[in-house]
Amino acid sequence: MTILDGNKISNDIKNEIALEVQKMKDKGEKVPHLAAIIVGNDGASLTYVGSKVKACERVGFESTLVQMSNTTSEIELLDKINELNMNPDIDGFIVQLPLPSQIDTQKVLLAVNPDKDVDGFHPTNFGKMALDMSTFIPATPFGILELLERYGVETKGKHTVVIGRSHIVGRPMSILMGRKGFPGNSTVTLTHSHTKNITQITSQADIIISALGVPNFLKAEMVKDDAVVIDVGITRVTDESSPKGYTITGDVDFENVSKKASFITPVPGGVGPMTIAMLLKNTLLAREHHRK
Ligand code: GUN
């Protein structure tokens, strides 16, 4: 069994990006600049955005954090997005999800300039992805592809089962794994809350990508020997014995599933750090695109 080490691979990617940034600096060019908008004070979202800003510093990017109150109106947020769209100094930006209920998420995603949409959530970019055109691929699916590629995990002709059809992970992942090329060329089954007899489906999978958010959902008896198991779950589970009062728990019963798997991602230290590295990669691509 091989652990797909997201900490190591994301560090490698950050080092590669830092080298590119150094070359830009040496030539006197402007370095990439990522902005992030966060609305409200959800603890998990603040942590994720904080990690994104810290990662920018680590590779030499400029970063801007825009914090807006929980009572921000839709129009105030759309104004801020327009400001970032128009600001030539910003190469890419993200609006951290989820948003408070008074704001229509679809309207917000549509307002982001697709050329600066480093999350790859705008329908233009999502459509390009589905049509194999060059674009920003959403960071979490992009990170999973990168892990599979760098560990040389075979995907061609394999049966990939994706659990969860979220717009951020499950849906794009199901498209990407079926695309021509590597990683890709697999036969994909997308499962969700209405899927019947999920164990029958997962136990036929060569590759399982679980993006459900239900701690320890995937048990050893749902997985066949030598399966590749990718765990996208990052649920905070109350744990009085931990200093933070919670532990981050994945969708996969790691202790037992890892005994059967050929490759598996841990939580934490698997897909999570890859998401941040690929957001930086998308920002670098946005910078290069704007320079041309
Ligand atoms: N919320 C959970 N994951 C993500 C992500 O990748 N991007 C944004 N903007 N919000 C998120």
PDB file of C-alpha atoms and ligand atoms in Angstrom:
ATOM      1  CA  MET A   1       0.000   0.000   0.000  1.00  0.00           C
ATOM      2  CA  THR A   2       1.315   3.431  -0.944  1.00  0.00           C
ATOM      3  CA  ILE A   3       0.217   6.622   0.799  1.00  0.00           C
ATOM      4  CA  LEU A   4      -0.461   9.428  -1.668  1.00  0.00           C
ATOM      5  CA  ASP A   5       1.393  12.100   0.298  1.00  0.00           C
ATOM      6  CA  GLY A   6      -0.317  15.428  -0.337  1.00  0.00           C
ATOM      7  CA  ASN A   7       2.015  17.274   2.033  1.00  0.00           C
ATOM      8  CA  LYS A   8       5.076  16.185   0.078  1.00  0.00           C
ATOM      9  CA  ILE A   9       3.637  16.702  -3.401  1.00  0.00           C
ATOM     10  CA  SER A  10       2.101  20.072  -2.527  1.00  0.00           C
ATOM     11  CA  ASN A  11       5.500  21.164  -1.169  1.00  0.00           C
ATOM     12  CA  ASP A  12       7.173  20.057  -4.399  1.00  0.00           C
ATOM     13  CA  ILE A  13       4.629  22.076  -6.399  1.00  0.00           C
ATOM     14  CA  LYS A  14       5.067  25.140  -4.186  1.00  0.00           C
ATOM     15  CA  ASN A  15       8.853  24.907  -4.659  1.00  0.00           C
ATOM     16  CA  GLU A  16       8.366  24.733  -8.436  1.00  0.00           C
ATOM     17  CA  ILE A  17       6.068  27.786  -8.317  1.00  0.00           C
ATOM     18  CA  ALA A  18       8.493  29.698  -6.064  1.00  0.00           C
ATOM     19  CA  LEU A  19      11.230  29.110  -8.673  1.00  0.00           C
ATOM     20  CA  GLU A  20       8.985  30.564 -11.400  1.00  0.00           C
ATOM     21  CA  VAL A  21       8.235  33.587  -9.204  1.00  0.00           C
ATOM     22  CA  GLN A  22      11.953  34.105  -8.583  1.00  0.00           C
ATOM     23  CA  LYS A  23      12.553  34.118 -12.348  1.00  0.00           C
ATOM     24  CA  MET A  24       9.841  36.783 -12.727  1.00  0.00           C
ATOM     25  CA  LYS A  25      11.464  38.873 -10.001  1.00  0.00           C
ATOM     26  CA  ASP A  26      14.897  38.495 -11.578  1.00  0.00           C
ATOM     27  CA  LYS A  27      13.485  39.868 -14.827  1.00  0.00           C
ATOM     28  CA  GLY A  28      11.850  42.766 -12.959  1.00  0.00           C
ATOM     29  CA  GLU A  29       8.349  41.491 -13.777  1.00  0.00           C
ATOM     30  CA  LYS A  30       5.268  41.841 -11.592  1.00  0.00           C
ATOM     31  CA  VAL A  31       4.679  38.750  -9.447  1.00  0.00           C
ATOM     32  CA  PRO A  32       1.277  36.965  -9.393  1.00  0.00           C
ATOM     33  CA  HIS A  33      -1.330  38.553  -7.122  1.00  0.00           C
ATOM     34  CA  LEU A  34      -4.196  36.478  -5.655  1.00  0.00           C
ATOM     35  CA  ALA A  35      -7.127  38.014  -3.787  1.00  0.00           C
ATOM     36  CA  ALA A  36      -9.677  36.183  -1.653  1.00  0.00           C
ATOM     37  CA  ILE A  37     -13.052  37.460  -0.517  1.00  0.00           C
ATOM     38  CA  ILE A  38     -14.569  35.958   2.592  1.00  0.00           C
ATOM     39  CA  VAL A  39     -18.052  36.892   3.775  1.00  0.00           C
ATOM     40  CA  GLY A  40     -18.903  36.175   7.417  1.00  0.00           C
ATOM     41  CA  ASN A  41     -16.883  34.489  10.144  1.00  0.00           C
ATOM     42  CA  ASP A  42     -17.312  30.735   9.707  1.00  0.00           C
ATOM     43  CA  GLY A  43     -14.340  29.166  11.510  1.00  0.00           C
ATOM     44  CA  ALA A  44     -13.503  26.545   8.886  1.00  0.00           C
ATOM     45  CA  SER A  45     -13.737  29.050   5.998  1.00  0.00           C
ATOM     46  CA  LEU A  46     -11.504  31.544   7.852  1.00  0.00           C
ATOM     47  CA  THR A  47      -8.934  28.778   8.395  1.00  0.00           C
ATOM     48  CA  TYR A  48      -8.974  27.749   4.720  1.00  0.00           C
ATOM     49  CA  VAL A  49      -8.649  31.321   3.467  1.00  0.00           C
ATOM     50  CA  GLY A  50      -5.882  32.006   6.005  1.00  0.00           C
ATOM     51  CA  SER A  51      -3.974  28.986   4.645  1.00  0.00           C
ATOM     52  CA  LYS A  52      -4.398  30.268   1.085  1.00  0.00           C
ATOM     53  CA  VAL A  53      -2.951  33.687   2.008  1.00  0.00           C
ATOM     54  CA  LYS A  54      -0.059  32.083   3.904  1.00  0.00           C
ATOM     55  CA  ALA A  55       0.704  29.861   0.904  1.00  0.00           C
ATOM     56  CA  CYS A  56       0.944  32.994  -1.286  1.00  0.00           C
ATOM     57  CA  GLU A  57       3.642  34.399   1.005  1.00  0.00           C
ATOM     58  CA  ARG A  58       5.524  31.106   0.900  1.00  0.00           C
ATOM     59  CA  VAL A  59       5.872  31.147  -2.917  1.00  0.00           C
ATOM     60  CA  GLY A  60       6.420  34.906  -3.253  1.00  0.00           C
ATOM     61  CA  PHE A  61       2.976  35.907  -4.560  1.00  0.00           C
ATOM     62  CA  GLU A  62       1.225  39.096  -3.546  1.00  0.00           C
ATOM     63  CA  SER A  63      -2.054  38.462  -1.742  1.00  0.00           C
ATOM     64  CA  THR A  64      -5.055  40.497  -0.660  1.00  0.00           C
ATOM     65  CA  LEU A  65      -7.651  39.312   1.831  1.00  0.00           C
ATOM     66  CA  VAL A  66     -11.040  41.035   1.650  1.00  0.00           C
ATOM     67  CA  GLN A  67     -13.121  40.335   4.763  1.00  0.00           C
ATOM     68  CA  MET A  68     -16.800  41.308   4.632  1.00  0.00           C
ATOM     69  CA  SER A  69     -19.350  41.039   7.424  1.00  0.00           C
ATOM     70  CA  ASN A  70     -21.963  38.315   7.734  1.00  0.00           C
ATOM     71  CA  THR A  71     -24.674  40.898   6.933  1.00  0.00           C
ATOM     72  CA  THR A  72     -23.106  41.970   3.618  1.00  0.00           C
ATOM     73  CA  SER A  73     -25.765  42.428   0.942  1.00  0.00           C
ATOM     74  CA  GLU A  74     -25.601  40.786  -2.455  1.00  0.00           C
ATOM     75  CA  ILE A  75     -25.082  44.151  -4.163  1.00  0.00           C
ATOM     76  CA  GLU A  76     -22.181  45.036  -1.839  1.00  0.00           C
ATOM     77  CA  LEU A  77     -20.478  41.758  -2.679  1.00  0.00           C
ATOM     78  CA  LEU A  78     -21.121  42.190  -6.421  1.00  0.00           C
ATOM     79  CA  ASP A  79     -19.587  45.705  -6.211  1.00  0.00           C
ATOM     80  CA  LYS A  80     -16.487  44.296  -4.552  1.00  0.00           C
ATOM     81  CA  ILE A  81     -16.216  41.570  -7.226  1.00  0.00           C
ATOM     82  CA  ASN A  82     -16.487  44.197  -9.927  1.00  0.00           C
ATOM     83  CA  GLU A  83     -13.711  46.194  -8.266  1.00  0.00           C
ATOM     84  CA  LEU A  84     -11.417  43.142  -8.340  1.00  0.00           C
ATOM     85  CA  ASN A  85     -12.452  42.370 -11.946  1.00  0.00           C
ATOM     86  CA  MET A  86     -11.345  45.881 -12.957  1.00  0.00           C
ATOM     87  CA  ASN A  87      -8.153  46.053 -10.874  1.00  0.00           C
ATOM     88  CA  PRO A  88      -5.233  45.320 -13.247  1.00  0.00           C
ATOM     89  CA  ASP A  89      -2.957  44.480 -10.329  1.00  0.00           C
ATOM     90  CA  ILE A  90      -5.062  41.423  -9.346  1.00  0.00           C
ATOM     91  CA  ASP A  91      -4.369  38.363 -11.546  1.00  0.00           C
ATOM     92  CA  GLY A  92      -6.926  36.080  -9.944  1.00  0.00           C
ATOM     93  CA  PHE A  93      -9.361  35.957  -7.064  1.00  0.00           C
ATOM     94  CA  ILE A  94     -11.743  33.638  -5.287  1.00  0.00           C
ATOM     95  CA  VAL A  95     -14.941  34.105  -3.316  1.00  0.00           C
ATOM     96  CA  GLN A  96     -14.830  31.589  -0.487  1.00  0.00           C
ATOM     97  CA  LEU A  97     -17.934  29.379  -0.309  1.00  0.00           C
ATOM     98  CA  PRO A  98     -20.392  28.860   1.298  1.00  0.00           C
ATOM     99  CA  LEU A  99     -21.935  32.347   1.315  1.00  0.00           C
ATOM    100  CA  PRO A 100     -24.572  33.629   3.795  1.00  0.00           C
ATOM    101  CA  SER A 101     -28.163  32.850   2.800  1.00  0.00           C
ATOM    102  CA  GLN A 102     -29.051  36.438   1.731  1.00  0.00           C
ATOM    103  CA  ILE A 103     -26.612  36.077  -1.175  1.00  0.00           C
ATOM    104  CA  ASP A 104     -27.343  34.129  -4.368  1.00  0.00           C
ATOM    105  CA  THR A 105     -24.204  32.046  -4.991  1.00  0.00           C
ATOM    106  CA  GLN A 106     -24.956  31.536  -8.685  1.00  0.00           C
ATOM    107  CA  LYS A 107     -25.169  35.300  -9.273  1.00  0.00           C
ATOM    108  CA  VAL A 108     -21.851  35.732  -7.499  1.00  0.00           C
ATOM    109  CA  LEU A 109     -20.060  33.040  -9.504  1.00  0.00           C
ATOM    110  CA  LEU A 110     -21.391  34.548 -12.747  1.00  0.00           C
ATOM    111  CA  ALA A 111     -20.048  37.995 -11.770  1.00  0.00           C
ATOM    112  CA  VAL A 112     -16.402  36.874 -11.598  1.00  0.00           C
ATOM    113  CA  ASN A 113     -14.378  37.686 -14.729  1.00  0.00           C
ATOM    114  CA  PRO A 114     -13.635  34.202 -16.185  1.00  0.00           C
ATOM    115  CA  ASP A 115     -10.027  35.279 -16.882  1.00  0.00           C
ATOM    116  CA  LYS A 116      -9.539  35.857 -13.136  1.00  0.00           C
ATOM    117  CA  ASP A 117     -11.636  32.887 -11.961  1.00  0.00           C
ATOM    118  CA  VAL A 118      -8.778  30.823 -10.508  1.00  0.00           C
ATOM    119  CA  ASP A 119     -11.348  28.585  -8.737  1.00  0.00           C
ATOM    120  CA  GLY A 120     -12.675  27.520 -12.159  1.00  0.00           C
ATOM    121  CA  PHE A 121     -16.285  27.891 -10.939  1.00  0.00           C
ATOM    122  CA  HIS A 122     -17.604  30.269 -13.654  1.00  0.00           C
ATOM    123  CA  PRO A 123     -19.859  28.427 -16.170  1.00  0.00           C
ATOM    124  CA  THR A 124     -17.550  29.545 -19.004  1.00  0.00           C
ATOM    125  CA  ASN A 125     -14.598  27.819 -17.379  1.00  0.00           C
ATOM    126  CA  PHE A 126     -16.605  24.802 -16.242  1.00  0.00           C
ATOM    127  CA  GLY A 127     -17.895  24.414 -19.818  1.00  0.00           C
ATOM    128  CA  LYS A 128     -14.395  24.706 -21.256  1.00  0.00           C
ATOM    129  CA  MET A 129     -13.225  22.019 -18.833  1.00  0.00           C
ATOM    130  CA  ALA A 130     -16.023  19.694 -19.959  1.00  0.00           C
ATOM    131  CA  LEU A 131     -15.064  20.326 -23.602  1.00  0.00           C
ATOM    132  CA  ASP A 132     -11.323  19.595 -23.048  1.00  0.00           C
ATOM    133  CA  MET A 133     -10.412  23.218 -23.698  1.00  0.00           C
ATOM    134  CA  SER A 134      -7.563  24.935 -21.864  1.00  0.00           C
ATOM    135  CA  THR A 135      -8.943  26.647 -18.722  1.00  0.00           C
ATOM    136  CA  PHE A 136      -8.759  26.851 -14.927  1.00  0.00           C
ATOM    137  CA  ILE A 137      -9.611  23.463 -13.419  1.00  0.00           C
ATOM    138  CA  PRO A 138     -11.189  23.671  -9.924  1.00  0.00           C
ATOM    139  CA  ALA A 139      -8.386  23.335  -7.385  1.00  0.00           C
ATOM    140  CA  THR A 140      -9.500  20.195  -5.529  1.00  0.00           C
ATOM    141  CA  PRO A 141     -10.132  18.042  -8.642  1.00  0.00           C
ATOM    142  CA  PHE A 142      -6.935  19.497 -10.187  1.00  0.00           C
ATOM    143  CA  GLY A 143      -5.044  18.462  -7.032  1.00  0.00           C
ATOM    144  CA  ILE A 144      -6.397  14.906  -7.228  1.00  0.00           C
ATOM    145  CA  LEU A 145      -5.341  14.631 -10.900  1.00  0.00           C
ATOM    146  CA  GLU A 146      -1.881  15.894  -9.963  1.00  0.00           C
ATOM    147  CA  LEU A 147      -1.538  13.312  -7.159  1.00  0.00           C
ATOM    148  CA  LEU A 148      -2.577  10.475  -9.504  1.00  0.00           C
ATOM    149  CA  GLU A 149      -0.173  11.717 -12.183  1.00  0.00           C
ATOM    150  CA  ARG A 150       2.851  12.219  -9.928  1.00  0.00           C
ATOM    151  CA  TYR A 151       2.445   8.755  -8.364  1.00  0.00           C
ATOM    152  CA  GLY A 152       1.896   7.193 -11.813  1.00  0.00           C
ATOM    153  CA  VAL A 153      -1.482   5.703 -10.829  1.00  0.00           C
ATOM    154  CA  GLU A 154      -3.007   4.010 -13.897  1.00  0.00           C
ATOM    155  CA  THR A 155      -6.487   5.381 -14.713  1.00  0.00           C
ATOM    156  CA  LYS A 156      -6.967   4.193 -18.323  1.00  0.00           C
ATOM    157  CA  GLY A 157      -9.758   1.635 -18.640  1.00  0.00           C
ATOM    158  CA  LYS A 158     -10.310   1.614 -14.872  1.00  0.00           C
ATOM    159  CA  HIS A 159     -13.717   1.913 -13.246  1.00  0.00           C
ATOM    160  CA  THR A 160     -13.774   5.137 -11.223  1.00  0.00           C
ATOM    161  CA  VAL A 161     -16.600   5.626  -8.730  1.00  0.00           C
ATOM    162  CA  VAL A 162     -17.117   9.186  -7.494  1.00  0.00           C
ATOM    163  CA  ILE A 163     -19.206   9.628  -4.332  1.00  0.00           C
ATOM    164  CA  GLY A 164     -20.956  13.020  -4.162  1.00  0.00           C
ATOM    165  CA  ARG A 165     -22.002  15.366  -6.974  1.00  0.00           C
ATOM    166  CA  SER A 166     -21.020  18.779  -5.554  1.00  0.00           C
ATOM    167  CA  HIS A 167     -20.190  21.497  -8.075  1.00  0.00           C
ATOM    168  CA  ILE A 168     -16.780  21.963  -6.437  1.00  0.00           C
ATOM    169  CA  VAL A 169     -15.547  18.347  -6.367  1.00  0.00           C
ATOM    170  CA  GLY A 170     -17.777  15.414  -7.368  1.00  0.00           C
ATOM    171  CA  ARG A 171     -19.274  16.752 -10.593  1.00  0.00           C
ATOM    172  CA  PRO A 172     -16.004  18.128 -12.079  1.00  0.00           C
ATOM    173  CA  MET A 173     -14.101  15.027 -10.916  1.00  0.00           C
ATOM    174  CA  SER A 174     -16.547  12.761 -12.744  1.00  0.00           C
ATOM    175  CA  ILE A 175     -15.979  14.741 -15.964  1.00  0.00           C
ATOM    176  CA  LEU A 176     -12.195  14.868 -15.628  1.00  0.00           C
ATOM    177  CA  MET A 177     -11.717  11.142 -14.956  1.00  0.00           C
ATOM    178  CA  GLY A 178     -13.633  10.289 -18.133  1.00  0.00           C
ATOM    179  CA  ARG A 179     -11.744  12.743 -20.370  1.00  0.00           C
ATOM    180  CA  LYS A 180      -9.289  11.596 -23.012  1.00  0.00           C
ATOM    181  CA  GLY A 181      -5.723  11.585 -21.720  1.00  0.00           C
ATOM    182  CA  PHE A 182      -3.874  10.921 -18.499  1.00  0.00           C
ATOM    183  CA  PRO A 183      -5.148  11.001 -15.837  1.00  0.00           C
ATOM    184  CA  GLY A 184      -8.482  10.113 -17.435  1.00  0.00           C
ATOM    185  CA  ASN A 185      -9.793   7.545 -19.892  1.00  0.00           C
ATOM    186  CA  SER A 186     -11.605   5.793 -17.092  1.00  0.00           C
ATOM    187  CA  THR A 187     -15.195   4.561 -16.979  1.00  0.00           C
ATOM    188  CA  VAL A 188     -16.965   6.748 -14.462  1.00  0.00           C
ATOM    189  CA  THR A 189     -19.936   6.152 -12.165  1.00  0.00           C
ATOM    190  CA  LEU A 190     -21.174   9.226 -10.292  1.00  0.00           C
ATOM    191  CA  THR A 191     -23.048   8.265  -7.117  1.00  0.00           C
ATOM    192  CA  HIS A 192     -25.088  10.538  -4.841  1.00  0.00           C
ATOM    193  CA  SER A 193     -27.801  10.629  -2.182  1.00  0.00           C
ATOM    194  CA  HIS A 194     -30.346   8.838  -4.431  1.00  0.00           C
ATOM    195  CA  THR A 195     -27.998   6.026  -5.451  1.00  0.00           C
ATOM    196  CA  LYS A 196     -29.339   2.604  -4.505  1.00  0.00           C
ATOM    197  CA  ASN A 197     -27.094  -0.121  -3.167  1.00  0.00           C
ATOM    198  CA  ILE A 198     -23.916   1.947  -3.114  1.00  0.00           C
ATOM    199  CA  THR A 199     -21.829  -0.901  -1.653  1.00  0.00           C
ATOM    200  CA  GLN A 200     -22.518  -2.981  -4.755  1.00  0.00           C
ATOM    201  CA  ILE A 201     -21.130  -0.130  -6.867  1.00  0.00           C
ATOM    202  CA  THR A 202     -18.112   0.855  -4.745  1.00  0.00           C
ATOM    203  CA  SER A 203     -17.035  -2.767  -4.376  1.00  0.00           C
ATOM    204  CA  GLN A 204     -16.608  -2.933  -8.173  1.00  0.00           C
ATOM    205  CA  ALA A 205     -14.476   0.223  -8.301  1.00  0.00           C
ATOM    206  CA  ASP A 206     -10.799   0.289  -9.226  1.00  0.00           C
ATOM    207  CA  ILE A 207     -10.652   3.925  -8.080  1.00  0.00           C
ATOM    208  CA  ILE A 208     -12.940   5.487  -5.451  1.00  0.00           C
ATOM    209  CA  ILE A 209     -13.085   9.258  -4.967  1.00  0.00           C
ATOM    210  CA  SER A 210     -15.201  10.101  -1.930  1.00  0.00           C
ATOM    211  CA  ALA A 211     -16.374  13.707  -1.596  1.00  0.00           C
ATOM    212  CA  LEU A 212     -19.355  13.265   0.669  1.00  0.00           C
ATOM    213  CA  GLY A 213     -18.491  14.888   4.012  1.00  0.00           C
ATOM    214  CA  VAL A 214     -19.721  11.978   6.141  1.00  0.00           C
ATOM    215  CA  PRO A 215     -16.952  10.880   8.550  1.00  0.00           C
ATOM    216  CA  ASN A 216     -15.813   7.241   8.143  1.00  0.00           C
ATOM    217  CA  PHE A 217     -18.540   6.524   5.563  1.00  0.00           C
ATOM    218  CA  LEU A 218     -16.418   4.249   3.364  1.00  0.00           C
ATOM    219  CA  LYS A 219     -15.768   0.958   5.175  1.00  0.00           C
ATOM    220  CA  ALA A 220     -13.399  -1.858   4.234  1.00  0.00           C
ATOM    221  CA  GLU A 221     -16.273  -4.125   3.118  1.00  0.00           C
ATOM    222  CA  MET A 222     -17.253  -1.503   0.495  1.00  0.00           C
ATOM    223  CA  VAL A 223     -13.841  -1.628  -1.174  1.00  0.00           C
ATOM    224  CA  LYS A 224     -12.215  -4.339  -3.265  1.00  0.00           C
ATOM    225  CA  ASP A 225      -8.605  -5.465  -2.828  1.00  0.00           C
ATOM    226  CA  ASP A 226      -6.008  -3.147  -4.408  1.00  0.00           C
ATOM    227  CA  ALA A 227      -8.444  -0.299  -5.024  1.00  0.00           C
ATOM    228  CA  VAL A 228      -7.137   3.279  -5.217  1.00  0.00           C
ATOM    229  CA  VAL A 229      -8.922   5.360  -2.563  1.00  0.00           C
ATOM    230  CA  ILE A 230      -9.042   9.173  -2.618  1.00  0.00           C
ATOM    231  CA  ASP A 231     -10.604  10.808   0.454  1.00  0.00           C
ATOM    232  CA  VAL A 232     -11.847  14.378  -0.051  1.00  0.00           C
ATOM    233  CA  GLY A 233     -13.762  14.551   3.258  1.00  0.00           C
ATOM    234  CA  ILE A 234     -12.641  17.156   5.809  1.00  0.00           C
ATOM    235  CA  THR A 235     -15.336  17.183   8.496  1.00  0.00           C
ATOM    236  CA  ARG A 236     -14.673  18.735  11.909  1.00  0.00           C
ATOM    237  CA  VAL A 237     -15.638  16.127  14.517  1.00  0.00           C
ATOM    238  CA  THR A 238     -15.904  17.194  18.173  1.00  0.00           C
ATOM    239  CA  ASP A 239     -12.988  15.767  20.175  1.00  0.00           C
ATOM    240  CA  GLU A 240     -12.539  17.017  23.745  1.00  0.00           C
ATOM    241  CA  SER A 241      -9.076  15.450  23.966  1.00  0.00           C
ATOM    242  CA  SER A 242      -7.750  17.613  21.114  1.00  0.00           C
ATOM    243  CA  PRO A 243      -6.457  21.151  21.933  1.00  0.00           C
ATOM    244  CA  LYS A 244      -8.723  22.642  19.236  1.00  0.00           C
ATOM    245  CA  GLY A 245     -11.764  20.707  20.514  1.00  0.00           C
ATOM    246  CA  TYR A 246     -12.181  18.901  17.177  1.00  0.00           C
ATOM    247  CA  THR A 247     -10.331  16.617  14.785  1.00  0.00           C
ATOM    248  CA  ILE A 248     -10.477  16.722  10.999  1.00  0.00           C
ATOM    249  CA  THR A 249     -12.003  13.444   9.830  1.00  0.00           C
ATOM    250  CA  GLY A 250     -12.216  12.044   6.322  1.00  0.00           C
ATOM    251  CA  ASP A 251     -14.958  10.045   4.569  1.00  0.00           C
ATOM    252  CA  VAL A 252     -12.828   6.892   4.688  1.00  0.00           C
ATOM    253  CA  ASP A 253     -12.298   4.469   7.578  1.00  0.00           C
ATOM    254  CA  PHE A 254      -8.560   4.771   6.948  1.00  0.00           C
ATOM    255  CA  GLU A 255      -7.378   2.202   9.475  1.00  0.00           C
ATOM    256  CA  ASN A 256      -9.288  -0.661   7.834  1.00  0.00           C
ATOM    257  CA  VAL A 257      -9.546   0.506   4.204  1.00  0.00           C
ATOM    258  CA  SER A 258      -5.782   1.145   4.004  1.00  0.00           C
ATOM    259  CA  LYS A 259      -5.197  -2.588   4.616  1.00  0.00           C
ATOM    260  CA  LYS A 260      -6.929  -3.381   1.300  1.00  0.00           C
ATOM    261  CA  ALA A 261      -6.015  -0.374  -0.865  1.00  0.00           C
ATOM    262  CA  SER A 262      -3.101  -0.157  -3.315  1.00  0.00           C
ATOM    263  CA  PHE A 263      -2.936   3.649  -2.996  1.00  0.00           C
ATOM    264  CA  ILE A 264      -4.748   5.828  -0.454  1.00  0.00           C
ATOM    265  CA  THR A 265      -4.797   9.478   0.626  1.00  0.00           C
ATOM    266  CA  PRO A 266      -4.680  10.241   4.372  1.00  0.00           C
ATOM    267  CA  VAL A 267      -6.753  12.933   6.117  1.00  0.00           C
ATOM    268  CA  PRO A 268      -5.179  15.301   6.966  1.00  0.00           C
ATOM    269  CA  GLY A 269      -2.210  15.472   4.599  1.00  0.00           C
ATOM    270  CA  GLY A 270      -3.785  14.098   1.409  1.00  0.00           C
ATOM    271  CA  VAL A 271      -6.098  16.084  -0.861  1.00  0.00           C
ATOM    272  CA  GLY A 272      -6.346  19.164   1.448  1.00  0.00           C
ATOM    273  CA  PRO A 273      -2.846  20.582   0.915  1.00  0.00           C
ATOM    274  CA  MET A 274      -3.098  19.794  -2.819  1.00  0.00           C
ATOM    275  CA  THR A 275      -6.102  22.127  -3.157  1.00  0.00           C
ATOM    276  CA  ILE A 276      -4.045  25.095  -2.002  1.00  0.00           C
ATOM    277  CA  ALA A 277      -1.066  24.216  -4.197  1.00  0.00           C
ATOM    278  CA  MET A 278      -3.313  24.010  -7.279  1.00  0.00           C
ATOM    279  CA  LEU A 279      -4.961  27.344  -6.504  1.00  0.00           C
ATOM    280  CA  LEU A 280      -1.470  28.844  -6.571  1.00  0.00           C
ATOM    281  CA  LYS A 281      -0.794  27.030  -9.840  1.00  0.00           C
ATOM    282  CA  ASN A 282      -3.986  28.495 -11.354  1.00  0.00           C
ATOM    283  CA  THR A 283      -2.933  31.971 -10.182  1.00  0.00           C
ATOM    284  CA  LEU A 284       0.457  31.518 -11.850  1.00  0.00           C
ATOM    285  CA  LEU A 285      -1.352  30.472 -15.056  1.00  0.00           C
ATOM    286  CA  ALA A 286      -3.595  33.565 -14.781  1.00  0.00           C
ATOM    287  CA  ARG A 287      -0.525  35.798 -14.411  1.00  0.00           C
ATOM    288  CA  GLU A 288       1.136  34.215 -17.455  1.00  0.00           C
ATOM    289  CA  HIS A 289      -2.073  34.597 -19.440  1.00  0.00           C
ATOM    290  CA  HIS A 290      -2.416  38.296 -18.515  1.00  0.00           C
ATOM    291  CA  ARG A 291       1.205  38.954 -19.498  1.00  0.00           C
ATOM    292  CA  LYS A 292       0.615  37.719 -23.064  1.00  0.00           C
TER     293      LYS A 292
HETATM  294  N1  GUN B   1     -15.220  26.162  -0.207  1.00  0.00           N
HETATM  295  C1  GUN B   1     -14.799  24.876  -0.124  1.00  0.00           C
HETATM  296  N2  GUN B   1     -13.880  24.622  -1.072  1.00  0.00           N
HETATM  297  C2  GUN B   1     -13.715  25.770  -1.774  1.00  0.00           C
HETATM  298  C3  GUN B   1     -12.901  26.130  -2.878  1.00  0.00           C
HETATM  299  O1  GUN B   1     -12.129  25.336  -3.439  1.00  0.00           O
HETATM  300  N3  GUN B   1     -13.022  27.412  -3.297  1.00  0.00           N
HETATM  301  C4  GUN B   1     -13.865  28.296  -2.719  1.00  0.00           C
HETATM  302  N4  GUN B   1     -13.918  29.536  -3.220  1.00  0.00           N
HETATM  303  N5  GUN B   1     -14.642  27.996  -1.704  1.00  0.00           N
HETATM  304  C5  GUN B   1     -14.557  26.738  -1.224  1.00  0.00           C
END
